[in-house]
Coordinates of C-alpha atoms in Angstrom, one line a residue:
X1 CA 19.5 74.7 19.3
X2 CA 18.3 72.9 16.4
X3 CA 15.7 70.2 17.0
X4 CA 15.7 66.5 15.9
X5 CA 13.4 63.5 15.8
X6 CA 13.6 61.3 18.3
X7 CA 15.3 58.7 16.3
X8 CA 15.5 58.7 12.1
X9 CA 13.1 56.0 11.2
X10 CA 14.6 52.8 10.0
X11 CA 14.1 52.6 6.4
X12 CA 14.3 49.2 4.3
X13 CA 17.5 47.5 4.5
X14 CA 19.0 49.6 6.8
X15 CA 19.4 47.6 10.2
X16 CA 20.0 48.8 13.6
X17 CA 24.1 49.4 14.4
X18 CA 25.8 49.2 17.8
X19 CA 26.6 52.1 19.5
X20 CA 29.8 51.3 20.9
X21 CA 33.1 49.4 19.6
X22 CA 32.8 45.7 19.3
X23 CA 35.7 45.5 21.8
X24 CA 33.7 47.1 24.4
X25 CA 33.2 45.1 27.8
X26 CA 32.4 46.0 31.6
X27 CA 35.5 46.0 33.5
X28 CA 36.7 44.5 36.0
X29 CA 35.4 46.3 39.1
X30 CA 32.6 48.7 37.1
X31 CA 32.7 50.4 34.3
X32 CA 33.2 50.1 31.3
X33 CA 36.3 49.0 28.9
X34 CA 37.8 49.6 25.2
X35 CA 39.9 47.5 23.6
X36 CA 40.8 45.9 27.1
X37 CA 41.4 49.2 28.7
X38 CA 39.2 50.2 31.5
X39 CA 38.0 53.6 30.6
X40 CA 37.9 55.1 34.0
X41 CA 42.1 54.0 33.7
X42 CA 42.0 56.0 30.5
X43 CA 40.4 59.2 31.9
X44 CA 42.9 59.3 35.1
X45 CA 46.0 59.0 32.6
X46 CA 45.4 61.3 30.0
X47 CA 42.7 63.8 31.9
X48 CA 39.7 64.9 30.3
X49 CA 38.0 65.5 28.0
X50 CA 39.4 62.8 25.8
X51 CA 38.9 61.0 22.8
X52 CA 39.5 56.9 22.6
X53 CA 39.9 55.6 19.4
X54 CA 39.7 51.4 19.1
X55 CA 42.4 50.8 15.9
X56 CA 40.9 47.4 16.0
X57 CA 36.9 48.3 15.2
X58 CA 38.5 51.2 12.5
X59 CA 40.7 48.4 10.5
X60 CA 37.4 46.2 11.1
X61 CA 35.4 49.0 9.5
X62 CA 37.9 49.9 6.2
X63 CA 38.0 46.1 5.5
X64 CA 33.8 45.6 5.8
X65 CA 33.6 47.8 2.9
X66 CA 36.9 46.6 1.1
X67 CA 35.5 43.3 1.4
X68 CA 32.2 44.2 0.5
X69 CA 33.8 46.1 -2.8
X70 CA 36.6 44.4 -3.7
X71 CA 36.2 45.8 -7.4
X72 CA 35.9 49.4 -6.2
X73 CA 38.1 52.0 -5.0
X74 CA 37.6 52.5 -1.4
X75 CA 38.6 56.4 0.3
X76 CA 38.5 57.4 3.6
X77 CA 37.0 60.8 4.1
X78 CA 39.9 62.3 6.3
X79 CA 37.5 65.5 6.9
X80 CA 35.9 62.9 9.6
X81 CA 38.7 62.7 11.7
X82 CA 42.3 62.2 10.4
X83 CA 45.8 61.9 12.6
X84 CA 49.3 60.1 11.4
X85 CA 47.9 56.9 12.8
X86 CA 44.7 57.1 11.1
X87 CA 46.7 57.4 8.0
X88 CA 48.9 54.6 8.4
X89 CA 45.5 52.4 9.2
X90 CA 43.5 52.9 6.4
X91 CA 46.5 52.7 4.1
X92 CA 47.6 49.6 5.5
X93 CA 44.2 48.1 5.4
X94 CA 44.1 49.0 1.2
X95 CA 41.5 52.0 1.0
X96 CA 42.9 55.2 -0.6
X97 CA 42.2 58.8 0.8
X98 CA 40.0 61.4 0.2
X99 CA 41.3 65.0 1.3
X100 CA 39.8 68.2 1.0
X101 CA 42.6 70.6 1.7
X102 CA 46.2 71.2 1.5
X103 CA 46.6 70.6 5.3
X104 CA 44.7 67.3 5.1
X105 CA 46.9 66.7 2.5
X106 CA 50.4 67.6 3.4
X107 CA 49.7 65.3 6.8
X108 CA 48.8 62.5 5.2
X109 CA 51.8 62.3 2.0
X110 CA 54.6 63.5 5.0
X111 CA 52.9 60.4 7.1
X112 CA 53.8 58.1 3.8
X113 CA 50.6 58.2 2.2
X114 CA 50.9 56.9 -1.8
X115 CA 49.4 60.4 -3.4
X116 CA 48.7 59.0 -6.3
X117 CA 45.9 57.5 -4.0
X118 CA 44.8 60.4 -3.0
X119 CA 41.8 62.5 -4.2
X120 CA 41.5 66.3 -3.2
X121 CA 38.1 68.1 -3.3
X122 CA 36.1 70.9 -2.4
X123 CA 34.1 73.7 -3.8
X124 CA 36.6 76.7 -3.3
X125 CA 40.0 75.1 -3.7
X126 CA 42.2 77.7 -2.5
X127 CA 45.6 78.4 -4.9
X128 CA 47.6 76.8 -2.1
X129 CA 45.8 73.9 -2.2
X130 CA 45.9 73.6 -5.5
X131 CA 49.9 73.9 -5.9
X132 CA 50.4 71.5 -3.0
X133 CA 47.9 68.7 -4.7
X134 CA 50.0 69.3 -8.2
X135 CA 53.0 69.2 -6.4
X136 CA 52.6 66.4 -3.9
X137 CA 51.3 64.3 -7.5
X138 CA 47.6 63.4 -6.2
X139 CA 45.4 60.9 -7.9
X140 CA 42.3 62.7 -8.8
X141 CA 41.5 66.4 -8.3
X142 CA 37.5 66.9 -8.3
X143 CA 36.5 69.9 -10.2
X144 CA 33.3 72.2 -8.3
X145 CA 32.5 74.4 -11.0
X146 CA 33.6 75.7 -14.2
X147 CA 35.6 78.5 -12.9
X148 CA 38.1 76.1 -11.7
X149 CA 38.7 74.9 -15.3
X150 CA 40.7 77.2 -16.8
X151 CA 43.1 77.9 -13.0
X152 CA 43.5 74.3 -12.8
X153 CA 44.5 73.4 -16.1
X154 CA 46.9 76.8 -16.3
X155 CA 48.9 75.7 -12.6
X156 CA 49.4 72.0 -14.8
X157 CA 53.1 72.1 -16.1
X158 CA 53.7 72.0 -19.3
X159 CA 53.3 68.4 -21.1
X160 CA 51.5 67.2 -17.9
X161 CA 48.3 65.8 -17.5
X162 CA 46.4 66.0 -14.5
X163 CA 43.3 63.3 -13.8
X164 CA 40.4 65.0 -12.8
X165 CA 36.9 64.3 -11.8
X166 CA 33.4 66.7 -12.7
X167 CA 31.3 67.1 -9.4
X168 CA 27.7 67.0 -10.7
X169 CA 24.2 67.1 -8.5
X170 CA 22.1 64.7 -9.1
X171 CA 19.1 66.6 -7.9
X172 CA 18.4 64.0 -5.1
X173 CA 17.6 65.5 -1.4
X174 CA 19.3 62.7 1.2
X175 CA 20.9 63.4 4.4
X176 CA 19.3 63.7 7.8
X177 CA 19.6 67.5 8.6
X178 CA 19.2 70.3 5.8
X179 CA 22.8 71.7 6.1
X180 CA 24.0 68.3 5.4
X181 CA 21.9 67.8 2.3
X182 CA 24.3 67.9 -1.0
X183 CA 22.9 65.9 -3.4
X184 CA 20.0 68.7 -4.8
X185 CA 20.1 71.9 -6.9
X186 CA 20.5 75.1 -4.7
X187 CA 23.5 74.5 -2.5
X188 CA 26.9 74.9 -3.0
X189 CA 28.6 71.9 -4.5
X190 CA 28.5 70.2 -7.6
X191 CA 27.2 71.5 -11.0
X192 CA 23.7 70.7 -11.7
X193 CA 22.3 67.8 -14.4
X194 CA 19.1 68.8 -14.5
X195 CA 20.0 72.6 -15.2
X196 CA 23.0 71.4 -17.7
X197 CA 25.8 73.2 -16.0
X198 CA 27.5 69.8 -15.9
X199 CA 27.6 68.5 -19.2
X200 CA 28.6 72.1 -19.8
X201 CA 31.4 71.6 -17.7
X202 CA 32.1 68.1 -19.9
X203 CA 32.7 70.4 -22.7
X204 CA 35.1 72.5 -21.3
X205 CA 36.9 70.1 -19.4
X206 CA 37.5 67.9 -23.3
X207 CA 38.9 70.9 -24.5
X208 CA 41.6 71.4 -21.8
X209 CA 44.6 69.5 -23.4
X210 CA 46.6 69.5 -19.5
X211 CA 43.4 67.7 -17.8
X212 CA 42.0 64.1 -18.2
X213 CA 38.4 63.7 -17.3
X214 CA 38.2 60.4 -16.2
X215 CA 35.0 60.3 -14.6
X216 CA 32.1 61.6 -12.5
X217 CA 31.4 62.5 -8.9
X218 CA 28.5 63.1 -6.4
X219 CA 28.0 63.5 -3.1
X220 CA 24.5 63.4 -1.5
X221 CA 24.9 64.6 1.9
X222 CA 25.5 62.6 5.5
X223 CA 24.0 60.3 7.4
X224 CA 21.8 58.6 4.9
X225 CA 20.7 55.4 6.2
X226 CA 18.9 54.3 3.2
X227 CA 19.7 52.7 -0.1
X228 CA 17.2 54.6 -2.3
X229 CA 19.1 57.7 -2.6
X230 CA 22.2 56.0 -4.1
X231 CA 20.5 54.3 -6.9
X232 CA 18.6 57.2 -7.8
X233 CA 21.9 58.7 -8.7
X234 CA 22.6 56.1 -10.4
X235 CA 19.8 56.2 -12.4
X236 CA 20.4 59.9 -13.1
X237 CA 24.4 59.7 -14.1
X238 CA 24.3 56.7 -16.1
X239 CA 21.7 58.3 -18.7
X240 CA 24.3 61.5 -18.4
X241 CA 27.5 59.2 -18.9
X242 CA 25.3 58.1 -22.0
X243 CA 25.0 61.6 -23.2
X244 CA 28.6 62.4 -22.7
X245 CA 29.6 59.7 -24.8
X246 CA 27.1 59.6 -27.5
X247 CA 28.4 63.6 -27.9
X248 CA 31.8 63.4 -27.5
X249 CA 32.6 59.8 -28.3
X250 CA 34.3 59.6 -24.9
X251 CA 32.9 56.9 -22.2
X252 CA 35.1 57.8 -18.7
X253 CA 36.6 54.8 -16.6
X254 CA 35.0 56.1 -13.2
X255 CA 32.3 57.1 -11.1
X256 CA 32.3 58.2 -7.7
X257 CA 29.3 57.9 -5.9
X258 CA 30.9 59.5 -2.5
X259 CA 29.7 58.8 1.0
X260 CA 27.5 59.9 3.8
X261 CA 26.3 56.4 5.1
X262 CA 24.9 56.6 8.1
X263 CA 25.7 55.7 11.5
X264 CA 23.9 55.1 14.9
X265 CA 24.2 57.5 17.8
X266 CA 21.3 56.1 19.9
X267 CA 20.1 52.9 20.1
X268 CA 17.8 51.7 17.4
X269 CA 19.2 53.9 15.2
X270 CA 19.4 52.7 11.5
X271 CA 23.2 52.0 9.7
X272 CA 24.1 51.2 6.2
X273 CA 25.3 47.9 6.1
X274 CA 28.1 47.6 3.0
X275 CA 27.7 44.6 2.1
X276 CA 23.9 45.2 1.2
X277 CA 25.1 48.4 -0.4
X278 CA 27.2 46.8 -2.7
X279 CA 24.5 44.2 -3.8
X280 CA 22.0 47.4 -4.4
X281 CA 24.1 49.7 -5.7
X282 CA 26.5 47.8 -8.2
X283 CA 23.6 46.1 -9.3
X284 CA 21.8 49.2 -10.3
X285 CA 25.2 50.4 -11.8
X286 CA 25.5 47.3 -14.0
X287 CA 21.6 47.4 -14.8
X288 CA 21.9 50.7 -16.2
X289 CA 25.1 50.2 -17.6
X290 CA 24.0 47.4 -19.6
X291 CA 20.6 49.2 -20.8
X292 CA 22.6 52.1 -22.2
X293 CA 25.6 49.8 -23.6
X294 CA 28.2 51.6 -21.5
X295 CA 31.2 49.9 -19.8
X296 CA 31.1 49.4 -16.6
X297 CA 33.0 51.9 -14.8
X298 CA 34.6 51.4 -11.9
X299 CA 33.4 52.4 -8.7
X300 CA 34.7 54.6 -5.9
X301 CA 32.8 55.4 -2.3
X302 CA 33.8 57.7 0.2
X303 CA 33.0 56.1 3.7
X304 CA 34.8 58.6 6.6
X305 CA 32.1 58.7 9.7
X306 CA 31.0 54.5 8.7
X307 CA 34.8 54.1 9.9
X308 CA 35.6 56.4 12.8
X309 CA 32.2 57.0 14.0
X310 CA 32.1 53.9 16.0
X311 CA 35.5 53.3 16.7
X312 CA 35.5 56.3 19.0
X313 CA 34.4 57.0 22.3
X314 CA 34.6 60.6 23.9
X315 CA 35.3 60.7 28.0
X316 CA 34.3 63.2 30.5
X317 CA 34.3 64.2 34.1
X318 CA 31.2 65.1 35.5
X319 CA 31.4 69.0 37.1
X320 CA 28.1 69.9 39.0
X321 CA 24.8 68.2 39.1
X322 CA 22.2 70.9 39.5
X323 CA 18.5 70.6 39.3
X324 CA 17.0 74.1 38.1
X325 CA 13.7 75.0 36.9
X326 CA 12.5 71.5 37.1
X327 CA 15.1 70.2 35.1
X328 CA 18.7 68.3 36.2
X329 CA 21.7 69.8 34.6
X330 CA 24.6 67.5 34.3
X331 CA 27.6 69.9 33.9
X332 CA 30.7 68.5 32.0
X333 CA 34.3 69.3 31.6
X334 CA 34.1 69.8 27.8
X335 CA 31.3 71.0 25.0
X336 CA 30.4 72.6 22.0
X337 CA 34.4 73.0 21.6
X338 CA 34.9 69.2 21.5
X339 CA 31.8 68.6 20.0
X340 CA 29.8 71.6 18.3
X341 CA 27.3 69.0 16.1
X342 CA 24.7 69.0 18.9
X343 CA 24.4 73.2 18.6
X344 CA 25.3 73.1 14.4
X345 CA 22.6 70.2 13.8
X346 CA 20.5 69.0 17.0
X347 CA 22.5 65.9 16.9
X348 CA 21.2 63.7 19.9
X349 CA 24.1 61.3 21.8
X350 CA 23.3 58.3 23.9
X351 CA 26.0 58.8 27.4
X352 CA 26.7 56.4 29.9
X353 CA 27.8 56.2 33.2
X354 CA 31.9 54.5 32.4
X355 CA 33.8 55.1 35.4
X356 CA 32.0 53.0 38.2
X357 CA 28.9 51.0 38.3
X358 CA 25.6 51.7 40.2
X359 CA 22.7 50.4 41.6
X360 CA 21.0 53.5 41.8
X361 CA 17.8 54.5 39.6
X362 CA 18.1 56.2 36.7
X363 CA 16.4 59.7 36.5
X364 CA 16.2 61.6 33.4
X365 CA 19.1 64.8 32.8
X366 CA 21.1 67.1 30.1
X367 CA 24.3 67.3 29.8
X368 CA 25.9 70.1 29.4
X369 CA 28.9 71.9 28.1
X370 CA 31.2 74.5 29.9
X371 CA 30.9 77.1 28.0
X372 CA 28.9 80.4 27.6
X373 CA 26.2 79.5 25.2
X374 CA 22.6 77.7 26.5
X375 CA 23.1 75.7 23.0
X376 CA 26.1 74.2 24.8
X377 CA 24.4 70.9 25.0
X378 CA 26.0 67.8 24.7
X379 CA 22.9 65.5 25.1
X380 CA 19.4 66.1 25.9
X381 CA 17.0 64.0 28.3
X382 CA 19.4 60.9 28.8
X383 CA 18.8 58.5 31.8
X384 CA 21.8 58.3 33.9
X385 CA 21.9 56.8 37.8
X386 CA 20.4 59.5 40.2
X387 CA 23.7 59.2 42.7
X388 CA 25.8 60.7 39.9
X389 CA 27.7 63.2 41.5
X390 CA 31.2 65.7 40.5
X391 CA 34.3 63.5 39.7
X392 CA 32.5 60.6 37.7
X393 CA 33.5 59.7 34.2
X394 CA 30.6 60.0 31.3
X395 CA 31.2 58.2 27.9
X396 CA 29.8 59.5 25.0
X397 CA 30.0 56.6 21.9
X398 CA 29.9 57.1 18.4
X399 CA 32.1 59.9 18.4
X400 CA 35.2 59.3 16.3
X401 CA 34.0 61.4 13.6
X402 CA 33.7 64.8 13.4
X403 CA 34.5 65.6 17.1
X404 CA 37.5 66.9 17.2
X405 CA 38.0 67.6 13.6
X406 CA 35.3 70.2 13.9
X407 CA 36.4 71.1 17.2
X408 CA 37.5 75.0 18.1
X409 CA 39.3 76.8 21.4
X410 CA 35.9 78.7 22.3
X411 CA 36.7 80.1 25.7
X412 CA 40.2 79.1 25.1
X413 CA 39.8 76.2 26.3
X414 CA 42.0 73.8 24.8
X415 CA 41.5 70.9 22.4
X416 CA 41.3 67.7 24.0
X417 CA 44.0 64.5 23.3
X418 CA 43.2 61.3 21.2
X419 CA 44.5 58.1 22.5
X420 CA 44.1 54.5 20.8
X421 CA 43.5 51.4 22.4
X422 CA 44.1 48.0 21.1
X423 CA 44.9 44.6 22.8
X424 CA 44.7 45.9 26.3
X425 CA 47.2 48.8 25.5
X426 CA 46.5 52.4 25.1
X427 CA 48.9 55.0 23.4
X428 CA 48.8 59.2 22.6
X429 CA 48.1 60.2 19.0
X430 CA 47.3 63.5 19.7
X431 CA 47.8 65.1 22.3
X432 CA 46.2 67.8 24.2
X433 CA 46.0 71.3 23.3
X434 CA 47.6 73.3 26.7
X435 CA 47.2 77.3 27.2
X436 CA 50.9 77.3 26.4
X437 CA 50.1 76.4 22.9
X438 CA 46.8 78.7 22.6
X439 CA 49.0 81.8 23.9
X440 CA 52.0 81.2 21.3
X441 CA 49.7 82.4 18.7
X442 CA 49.6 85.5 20.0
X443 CA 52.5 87.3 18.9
X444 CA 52.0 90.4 19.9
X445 CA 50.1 93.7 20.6

C-alpha cells in the first residue's frame, strides 16, 4: 500500500476542519449521533456496511461557497458522490453540475436537473457521451485535446452552436498524492500553455463555425489545502487570455478554475476555507485582469469532496479482533470495495468507536477490510478502546466522497446502501447492492 505523511502540513490560510458533521452529538445512552439519529440505530436498520449522509451539513456546504462567490458559477463535482437526492440538493441550493459522463448525466437531467447548468468533461469523451450531452442540451462541454475538435463540432446539428470550454495545464504541481496531481505537463488532461498546444487548440476551436469558445478551464488536482496553487494559475491564464485576444480579437466571458480543495480526514488536518479563497483568488483574478486590460470574466469552481466529504459518515461492524505478529487486527465487515482510496493512494482515516461508549483504554490497531488483498486496509494505527470486541459499530468520518462512487463488487460482495439523515429522521437513497442483483448480470454460459 501506498504510504502517506502523518498529516499534510498546514499551509498559510488553510485552517484546521472538523472531521465529522456539525450535527454530530453523543447519544443518548453512548455513541454517537447524525443529524439526531443515533448511529448504532442506523447500523441495526439498514445493516452494514453503510453510508450516512447529513442533507443538512451538504446544503450547509453548497451555500458556504455560494455565499462566499455570489458572482461565480458554483458546480458540484458529481464524480464525488452523486444520487437523485444529491441532485435535487445542490440544485435547490443554486450551484450547477459538473458531470463527467453520460451516466452521470442522464441521472441527474431524468432527476430534473436544468442541463443547461450542466457541464460535461473528461479526457476521452466516449461518442455516447457525447450524443447524450448534445442531446440532453448541456451548458458547457470542456474540450481535452484537439482531436476532440473536429468529432465534437461534426455531432453539432446543423445551425447549432454548442458552448464549449478549452482545458489547458497550467504547468502547476498541487494535489496531495502524485496520481491526483493535474495541474502539470505530463499527465493526461488538459493541453499544455507552456508547450503551446492550447493556444493551438484556440485556433482551431475559432475556426469551428458549430462551437463557441467561451472560456478556459483548469484543474489542478485534489486535496489541495493551500491557496498558492490557485493564483499561480491565475497568473499563468490571464497573460494567455491576453494573448488570445490580442491575436484573435476575441476576450472569452469565462474561466474555470475547477476544484480539488481540500478536506480533513484526521484531526489537525488543513481545509480550504471559501470564503478566504474567494478574497485570494478573485483578487488575483481582478489584479491581473486589470494589469492586462481584460474584462473580468466570470468565475466558475468545481467544489465535489468540500461538499460530500464531510457530510458523510461510513458505519461498520466489527468482525474479529486478532493480535498477530505483534500487531492487533481490527477485521471489518466492508473494505477496499466500499472504500479502495486507502490501497489507490495511502489515504489515512480517523475511526471511532459509534455504537456504545467505553471506559476502557485505548490501545493502538488496523482496521482492516474483508477481502483477499493485505492492501485491504481501511485505517492504519488508530486508537480504539481495548474491550472492542465482534458486533460493535466503527464510524469512519469524512467519507461522503468518493466512497462509494469509486466503490466495486470485489469478492462479490455487494455495494453497500446510503441513507440520509436530517432533523432526527433517517431515509434510503440508495439502497444496497444484494447477490440477487450481482447474479442478474450473468446471463449466461
Amino acid at each position: 500500500m501506498p504510504t502517506a505523511p502523518a498529516s499534510p502540513p498546514r499551509p498559510p490560510g488553510a485552517p484546521a476542519a472538523p472531521l465529522w458533521p456539525a450535527s454530530t452529538l453523543e447519544a443518548p445512552g453512548g455513541g454517537l449521533a447524525v443529524g439526531g439519529v443515533p448511529l448504532a440505530e442506523l447500523a441495526d436498520r439498514f445493516g452494514t456496511p453503510v453510508y450516512v449522509l447529513d442533507e443538512d451539513e451538504v446544503r450547509a456546504r453548497a451555500r458556504a461557497w455560494r455565499d462566499a462567490l455570489p458572482g461565480a458559477d458554483v458546480a458540484y463535482a458529481g464524480k464525488a458522490f452523486l444520487c437523485r437526492a444529491v441532485i435535487r440538493w445542490v440544485e435547490e441550493e443554486g450551484l450547477s453540475l459538473d458531470v463527467c459522463s453520460a451516466g452521470e448525466l442522464e441521472l441527474a437531467v431524468h432527476s430534473g436537473f436544468p442541463a443547461e447548468r450542466i457541464v460535461l468533461h473528461g479526457n476521452a469523451k466516449s461518442p455516447g457521451d457525447v450524443r447524450a450531452a448534445l442531446r440532453l442540451g448541456v451548458g458547457r462541454i470542456v474540450i481535452d485535446g484537439t482531436g476532440e475538435i473536429a468529432r465534437l463540432a461534426a455531432l453539432v446539428p446543423p445551425g447549432a452552436r454548442q458552448r464549449v470550454l478549452l482545458r489547458v495545464v497550467p504547468g502547476v504541481t498541487a494535489g496531495a498524492h502524485a496520481a491526483v496531481r493535474t495541474g502539470m505537463d505530463g499527465q493526461k488532461f488538459g493541453l499544455s500553455v507552456a508547450g503551446g498546444e492550447a493556444e493551438e487548440a484556440v485556433e482551431r476551436l475559432l475556426g469551428q463555425p458549430r462551437l463557441e469558445l467561451v472560456g478556459l478551464h483548469c484543474h489542478l488536482g485534489s486535496q489541495i489545502a493551500g491557496l498558492g496553487p490557485y493564483v499561480s494559475a491565475v497568473r499563468r491564464l490571464v497573460p494567455l487570455l491576453a494573448r488570445i485576444r490580442d491575436r484573435h480579437g476575441v476576450t472569452f466571458p469565462e474561466l474555470d478554475l475547477g476544484g480539488g480543495f481540500a478536506i480533513a480526514y484526521r484531526e489537525g488536518d488543513p481545509a480550504v476555507d471559501p470564503r478566504t479563497y474567494a478574497e485570494r483568488v478573485t483578487g488575483e483574478l481582478a489584479r491581473e485582469c486589470a494589469r492586462f486590460g481584460l474584462a473580468l470574466p466570470r468565475l466558475t469552481v468545481e467544489p465535489g469532496r468540500w461538499i460530500a466529504g464531510p457530510a458523510g459518515v461510513a458505519l461498520y461492524r466489527v468482525l474479529s479482533v486478532k493480535p498477530t505478529g505483534g500487531r492487533t487486527f481490527v477485521a471489518v465487515d466492508g473494505g477496499m470495495s466500499d472504500n479502495p482510496r486507502p490501497a489507490l493512494y495511502g489515504v489515512r482515516y480517523t475511526v471511532r468507536l459509534a455504537g456504545r461508549s467505553s471506559a476502557a483504554p485505548g490501545r493502538t490497531v488496523t482496521v482492516v477490510g474483508r477481502h483477499c488483498e493485505a492492501g485491504d486496509v481501511l485505517a492504519d494505527d488508530v486508537e480504539l478502546p481495548a474491550d472492542l470486541r465482534p458486533g460493535d459499530v466503527l464510524a469512519v468520518p469524512a467519507s461522503g466522497a468518493y466512497h462509494l462512487s469509486m466503490a466495486s463488487a470485489y469478492n462479490l460482495v455487494g455495494r453497500p446502501p446510503v441513507a440520509a439523515v436530517s432533523g432526527g429522521r433517517a431515509r434510503l437513497l440508495v439502497r444496497r447492492e444484494t447477490l440477487a442483483d450481482l447474479r442478474s448480470r450473468d446471463v449466461g454460459e
